[in-house]
CSV table of C-alpha atoms in Angstrom, one decimal:
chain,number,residue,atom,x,y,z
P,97,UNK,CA,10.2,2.6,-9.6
P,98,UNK,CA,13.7,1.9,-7.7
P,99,UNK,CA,12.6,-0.9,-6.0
P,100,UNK,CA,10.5,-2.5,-8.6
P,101,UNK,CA,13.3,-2.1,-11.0
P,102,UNK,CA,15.8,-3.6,-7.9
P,103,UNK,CA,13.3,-6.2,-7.7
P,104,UNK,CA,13.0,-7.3,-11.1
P,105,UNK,CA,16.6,-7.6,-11.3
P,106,UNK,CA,16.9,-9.4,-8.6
P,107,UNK,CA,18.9,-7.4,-6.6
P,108,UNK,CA,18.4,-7.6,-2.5
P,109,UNK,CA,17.9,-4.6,-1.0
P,110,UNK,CA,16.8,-2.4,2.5
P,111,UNK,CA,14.6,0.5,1.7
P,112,UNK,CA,13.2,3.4,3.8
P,113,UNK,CA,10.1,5.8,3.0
P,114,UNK,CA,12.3,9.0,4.1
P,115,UNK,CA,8.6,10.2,3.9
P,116,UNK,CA,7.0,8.5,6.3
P,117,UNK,CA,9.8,8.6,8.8
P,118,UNK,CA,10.1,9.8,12.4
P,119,UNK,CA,11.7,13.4,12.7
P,120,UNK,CA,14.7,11.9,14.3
P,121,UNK,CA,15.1,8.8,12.1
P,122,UNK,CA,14.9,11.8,8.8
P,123,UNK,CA,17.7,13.4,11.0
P,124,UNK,CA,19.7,10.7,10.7
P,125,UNK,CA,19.4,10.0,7.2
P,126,UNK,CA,20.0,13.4,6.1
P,127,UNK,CA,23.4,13.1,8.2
P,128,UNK,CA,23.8,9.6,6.8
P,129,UNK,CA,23.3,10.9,3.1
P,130,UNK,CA,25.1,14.4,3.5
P,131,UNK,CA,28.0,12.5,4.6
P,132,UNK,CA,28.4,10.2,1.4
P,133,UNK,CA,28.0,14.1,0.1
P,134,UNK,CA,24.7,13.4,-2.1
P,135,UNK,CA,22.1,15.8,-2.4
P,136,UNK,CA,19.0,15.7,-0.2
P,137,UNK,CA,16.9,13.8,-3.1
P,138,UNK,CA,14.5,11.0,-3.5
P,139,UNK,CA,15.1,8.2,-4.2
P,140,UNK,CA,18.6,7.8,-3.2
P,141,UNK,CA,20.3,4.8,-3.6
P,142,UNK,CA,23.4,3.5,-1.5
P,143,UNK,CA,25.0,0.3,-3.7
P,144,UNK,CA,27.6,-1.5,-1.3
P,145,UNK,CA,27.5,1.4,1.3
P,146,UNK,CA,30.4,3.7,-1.5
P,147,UNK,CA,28.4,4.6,-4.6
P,148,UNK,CA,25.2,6.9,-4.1
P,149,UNK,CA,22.9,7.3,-7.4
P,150,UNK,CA,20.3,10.3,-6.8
P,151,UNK,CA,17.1,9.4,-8.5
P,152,UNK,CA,15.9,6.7,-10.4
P,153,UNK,CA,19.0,6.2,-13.1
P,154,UNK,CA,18.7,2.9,-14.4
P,155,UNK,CA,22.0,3.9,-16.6
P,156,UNK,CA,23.9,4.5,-13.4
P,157,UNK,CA,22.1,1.6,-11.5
P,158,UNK,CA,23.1,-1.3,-14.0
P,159,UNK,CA,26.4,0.1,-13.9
P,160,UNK,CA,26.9,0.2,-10.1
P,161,UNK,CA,25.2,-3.5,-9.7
P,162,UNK,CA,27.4,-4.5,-12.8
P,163,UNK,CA,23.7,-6.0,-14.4
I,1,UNK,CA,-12.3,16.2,1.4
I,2,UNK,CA,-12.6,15.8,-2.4
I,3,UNK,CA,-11.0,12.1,-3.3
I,4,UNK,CA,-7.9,12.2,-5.4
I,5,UNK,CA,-7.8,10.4,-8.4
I,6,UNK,CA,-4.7,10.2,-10.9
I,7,UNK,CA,-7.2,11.1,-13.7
I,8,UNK,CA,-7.4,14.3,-12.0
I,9,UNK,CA,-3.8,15.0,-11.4
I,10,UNK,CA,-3.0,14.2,-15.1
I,11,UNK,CA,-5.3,16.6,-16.2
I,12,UNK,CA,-4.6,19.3,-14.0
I,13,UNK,CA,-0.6,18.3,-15.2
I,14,UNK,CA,-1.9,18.2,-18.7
I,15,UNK,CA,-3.4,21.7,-18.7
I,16,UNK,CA,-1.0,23.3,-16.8
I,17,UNK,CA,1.9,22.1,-19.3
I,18,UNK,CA,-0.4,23.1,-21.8
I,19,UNK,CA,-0.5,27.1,-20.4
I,20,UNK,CA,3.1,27.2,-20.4
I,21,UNK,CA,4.3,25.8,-23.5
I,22,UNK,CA,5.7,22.6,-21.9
I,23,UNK,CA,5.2,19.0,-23.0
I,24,UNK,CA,5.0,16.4,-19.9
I,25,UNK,CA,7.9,12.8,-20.1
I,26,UNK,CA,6.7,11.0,-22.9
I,27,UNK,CA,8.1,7.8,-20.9
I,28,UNK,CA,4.8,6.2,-19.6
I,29,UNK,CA,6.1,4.4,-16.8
I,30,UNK,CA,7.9,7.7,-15.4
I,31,UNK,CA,4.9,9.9,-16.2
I,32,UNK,CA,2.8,7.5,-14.1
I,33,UNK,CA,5.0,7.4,-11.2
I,34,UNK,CA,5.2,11.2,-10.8
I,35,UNK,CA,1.5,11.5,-10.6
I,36,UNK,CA,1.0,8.3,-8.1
I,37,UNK,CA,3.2,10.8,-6.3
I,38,UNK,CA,1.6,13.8,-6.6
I,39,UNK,CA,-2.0,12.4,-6.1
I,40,UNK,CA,-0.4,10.5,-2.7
I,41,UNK,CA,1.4,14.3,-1.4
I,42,UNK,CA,-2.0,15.4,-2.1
I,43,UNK,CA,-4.1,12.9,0.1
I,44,UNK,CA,-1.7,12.8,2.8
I,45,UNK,CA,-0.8,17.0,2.9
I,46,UNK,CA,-3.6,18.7,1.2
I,47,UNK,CA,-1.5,19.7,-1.7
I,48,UNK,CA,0.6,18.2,-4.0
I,49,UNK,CA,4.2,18.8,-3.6
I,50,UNK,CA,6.9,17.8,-5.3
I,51,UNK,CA,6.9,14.2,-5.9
I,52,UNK,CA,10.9,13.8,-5.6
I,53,UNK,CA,11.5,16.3,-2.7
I,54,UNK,CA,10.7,15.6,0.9
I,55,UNK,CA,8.1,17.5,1.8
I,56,UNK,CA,7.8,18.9,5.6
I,57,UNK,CA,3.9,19.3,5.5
I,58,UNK,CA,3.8,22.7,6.6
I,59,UNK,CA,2.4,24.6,4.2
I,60,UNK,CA,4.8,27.4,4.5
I,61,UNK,CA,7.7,25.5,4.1
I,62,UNK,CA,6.5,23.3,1.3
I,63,UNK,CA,5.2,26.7,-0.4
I,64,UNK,CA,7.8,26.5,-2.7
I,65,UNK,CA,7.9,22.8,-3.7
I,66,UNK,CA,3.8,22.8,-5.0
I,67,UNK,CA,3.6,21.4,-8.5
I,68,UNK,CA,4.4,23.0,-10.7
I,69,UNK,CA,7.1,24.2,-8.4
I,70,UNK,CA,9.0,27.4,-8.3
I,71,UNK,CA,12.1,26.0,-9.8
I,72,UNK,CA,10.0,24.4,-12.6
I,73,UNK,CA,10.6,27.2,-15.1
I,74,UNK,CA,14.0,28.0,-14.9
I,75,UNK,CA,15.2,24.3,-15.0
I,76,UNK,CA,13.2,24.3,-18.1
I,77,UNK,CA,15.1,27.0,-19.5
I,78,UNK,CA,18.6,26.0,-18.5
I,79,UNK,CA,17.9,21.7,-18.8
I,80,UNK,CA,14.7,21.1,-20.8
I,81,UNK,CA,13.2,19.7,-18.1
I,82,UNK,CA,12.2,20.1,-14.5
I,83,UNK,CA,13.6,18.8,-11.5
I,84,UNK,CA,11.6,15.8,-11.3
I,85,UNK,CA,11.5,15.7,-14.9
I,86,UNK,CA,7.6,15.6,-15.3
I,87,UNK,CA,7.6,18.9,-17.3
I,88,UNK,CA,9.6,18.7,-20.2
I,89,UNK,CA,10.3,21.0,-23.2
I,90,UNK,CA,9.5,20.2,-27.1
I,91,UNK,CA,13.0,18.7,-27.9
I,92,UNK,CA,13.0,16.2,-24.7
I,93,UNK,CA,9.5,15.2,-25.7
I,94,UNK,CA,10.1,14.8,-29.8
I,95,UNK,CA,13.5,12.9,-28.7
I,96,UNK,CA,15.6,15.5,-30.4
I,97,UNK,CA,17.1,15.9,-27.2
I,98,UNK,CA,17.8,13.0,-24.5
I,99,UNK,CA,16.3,13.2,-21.2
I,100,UNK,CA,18.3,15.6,-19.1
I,101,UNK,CA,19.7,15.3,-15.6
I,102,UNK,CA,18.7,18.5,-13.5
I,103,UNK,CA,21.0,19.9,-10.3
I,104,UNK,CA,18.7,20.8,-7.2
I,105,UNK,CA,18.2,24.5,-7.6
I,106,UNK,CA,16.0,24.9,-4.2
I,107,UNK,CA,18.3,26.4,-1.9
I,108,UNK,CA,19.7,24.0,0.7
I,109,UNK,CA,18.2,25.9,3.6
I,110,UNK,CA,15.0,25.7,2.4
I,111,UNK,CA,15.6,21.9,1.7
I,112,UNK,CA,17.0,21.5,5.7
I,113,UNK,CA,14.1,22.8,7.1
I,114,UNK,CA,12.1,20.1,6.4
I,115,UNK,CA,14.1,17.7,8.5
I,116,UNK,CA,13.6,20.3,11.6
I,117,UNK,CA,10.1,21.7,10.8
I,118,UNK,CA,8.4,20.4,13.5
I,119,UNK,CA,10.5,21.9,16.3
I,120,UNK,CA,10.9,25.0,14.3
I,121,UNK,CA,7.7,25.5,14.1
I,122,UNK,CA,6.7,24.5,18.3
I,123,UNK,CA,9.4,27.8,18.7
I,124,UNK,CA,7.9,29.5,16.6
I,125,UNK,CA,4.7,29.3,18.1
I,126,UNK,CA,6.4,29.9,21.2
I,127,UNK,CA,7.9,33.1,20.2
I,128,UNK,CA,4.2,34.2,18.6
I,129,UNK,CA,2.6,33.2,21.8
I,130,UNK,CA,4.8,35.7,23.8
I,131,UNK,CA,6.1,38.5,21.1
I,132,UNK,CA,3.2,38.5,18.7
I,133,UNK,CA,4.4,41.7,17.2
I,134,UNK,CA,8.0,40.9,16.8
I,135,UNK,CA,7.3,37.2,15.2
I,136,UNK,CA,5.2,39.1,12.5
I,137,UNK,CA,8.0,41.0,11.5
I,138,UNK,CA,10.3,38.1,11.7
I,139,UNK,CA,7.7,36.6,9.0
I,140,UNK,CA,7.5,39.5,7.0
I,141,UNK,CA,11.4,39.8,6.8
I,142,UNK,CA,11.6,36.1,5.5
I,143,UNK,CA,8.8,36.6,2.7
I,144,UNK,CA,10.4,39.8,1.6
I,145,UNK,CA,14.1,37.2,1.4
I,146,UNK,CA,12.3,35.9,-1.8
I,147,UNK,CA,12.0,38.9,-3.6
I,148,UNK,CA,8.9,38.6,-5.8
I,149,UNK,CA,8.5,41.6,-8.1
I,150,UNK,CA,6.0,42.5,-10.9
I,151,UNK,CA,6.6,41.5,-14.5
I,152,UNK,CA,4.4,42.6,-17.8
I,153,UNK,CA,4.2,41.0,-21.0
I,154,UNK,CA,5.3,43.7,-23.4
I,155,UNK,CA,3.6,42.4,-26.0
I,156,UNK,CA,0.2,41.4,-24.7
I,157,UNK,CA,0.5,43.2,-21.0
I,158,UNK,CA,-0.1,40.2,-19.2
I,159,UNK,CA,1.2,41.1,-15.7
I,160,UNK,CA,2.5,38.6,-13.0
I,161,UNK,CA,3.7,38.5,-9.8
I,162,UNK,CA,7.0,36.4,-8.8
I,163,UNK,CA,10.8,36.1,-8.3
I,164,UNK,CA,11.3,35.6,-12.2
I,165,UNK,CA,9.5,36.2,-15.5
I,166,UNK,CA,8.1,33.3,-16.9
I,167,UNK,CA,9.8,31.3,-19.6
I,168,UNK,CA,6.9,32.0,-21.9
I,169,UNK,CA,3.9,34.0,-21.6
I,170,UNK,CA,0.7,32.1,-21.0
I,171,UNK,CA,-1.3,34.3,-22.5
I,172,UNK,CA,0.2,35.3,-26.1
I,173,UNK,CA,3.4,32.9,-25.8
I,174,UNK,CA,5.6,35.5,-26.2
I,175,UNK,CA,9.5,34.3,-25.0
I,176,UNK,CA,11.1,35.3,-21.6
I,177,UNK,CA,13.0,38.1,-23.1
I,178,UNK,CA,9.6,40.0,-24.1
I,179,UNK,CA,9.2,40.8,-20.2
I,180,UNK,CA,10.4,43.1,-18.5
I,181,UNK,CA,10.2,44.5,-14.8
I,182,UNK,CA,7.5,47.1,-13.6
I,183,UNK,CA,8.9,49.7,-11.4
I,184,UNK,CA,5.9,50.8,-8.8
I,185,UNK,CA,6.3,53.3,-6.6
I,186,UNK,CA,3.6,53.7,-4.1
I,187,UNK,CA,2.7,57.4,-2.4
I,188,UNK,CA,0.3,57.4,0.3
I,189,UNK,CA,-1.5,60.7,0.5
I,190,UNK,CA,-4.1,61.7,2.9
């Protein structure tokens, strides 16, 4: 729902299925993630590499993208 | 392996909320998402697991996270809805109250394992292949961490086993508050 809402909006964006990841590659996120100190949730989105919105918020997504 | 459709997993959601007094997201869109997500954790682990946790695929450490998931009833309780927000209470479903935002109550060990399950689980083996005894203990040491314990309805004596009571009684409906804890006490003799 993220990335069809991202999409309809316009918005460009990198994705990753945390899911369907490599164990090291998960590793990596987790450290990535932990260290912006969000919550080990899906989907997780990083706007601009600062503001990280856990879950699909579309409140706290139009806010961050200013749409 | 029986196919997967989403027909099935709204039903079995359906019912399930049903039994428990629970309502599932009116939102349509959301609703639909969280069983696509279910129904794929089914076909790809063999059960469905939590739609917006990562699951590790090992049973034993997903045990937890299998809709409806452990944390599903308290979060409930405290935020009207679960986790995921698939499972919601009357007021969230009649709009009386707005859809809530719900803290991750699984405790964060149990959420780290999943990124090292797979070499957890090769040492594991490991360990089993060359202390079988010791390894079983290990395992029963980290069931017992849990703490299930045996609750009875004391209005209709509906008995369940778990860490909590439920929020309502599936049988009668009675409230949380109309559990309480049974005490056993088991004597071996002879």
């Amino acid at each position: 729902m993220t990335k069809q809402f991202l999409k309809d909006n316009k918005v460009e964006y990198e994705y990753k299925d945390v899911d369907l990841c490599e164990e090291e590659d998960k590793q990596k996120i987790r450290e990535h993630i932990q260290s912006k100190g969000g919550p080990l949730s899906y989907p997780t989105t990083i706007v601009d590499d600062n503001v990280l919105i856990t879950g699909f918020r579309k409140d706290l997504l139009k806010e961050a993208l200013e749409i | 392996m029986t196919e997967v459709t989403i027909d099935m997993v709204r039903k079995r959601a359906e019912a399930d909320a049903k039994t428990y007094g629970y309502h599932l997201v009116p939102d349509p869109e959301l609703l639909q998402a969280f069983l696509e997500g279910l129904k794929t954790n089914e076909e790809r682990y063999g059960y469905p697991s939590c739609p917006c946790r990562l699951a590790s695929g090992k049973f034993e450490y997903d045990r937890d996270i299998i809709c409806p998931c452990d944390y599903r009833d308290p979060d409930v309780a405290e935020y009207g809805a679960c986790y995921c927000r698939l499972y919601v209470n009357k007021d969230v479903y009649e709009g009386k109250q707005q859809l809530p935002t719900v803290p991750e109550r699984r405790p964060l060990e149990k959420q780290s394992r999943v990124y090292t399950a797979t070499a957890e689980l090769k040492e594991t083996t490991a360990a089993a292949e060359e202390k079988p005894a010791a390894a079983a203990q290990e395992k029963t040491e980290e069931t017992l961490k849990t703490k299930p314990k045996l609750w009875y309805c004391k209005q209709c004596g509906y008995v369940v086993f778990r860490d909590d009571p439920p929020y309502i009684c599936p049988i009668c409906k009675a409230k949380r508050e109309m559990f309480a804890e049974i005490k056993t006490r088991i004597d071996f003799i002879g």
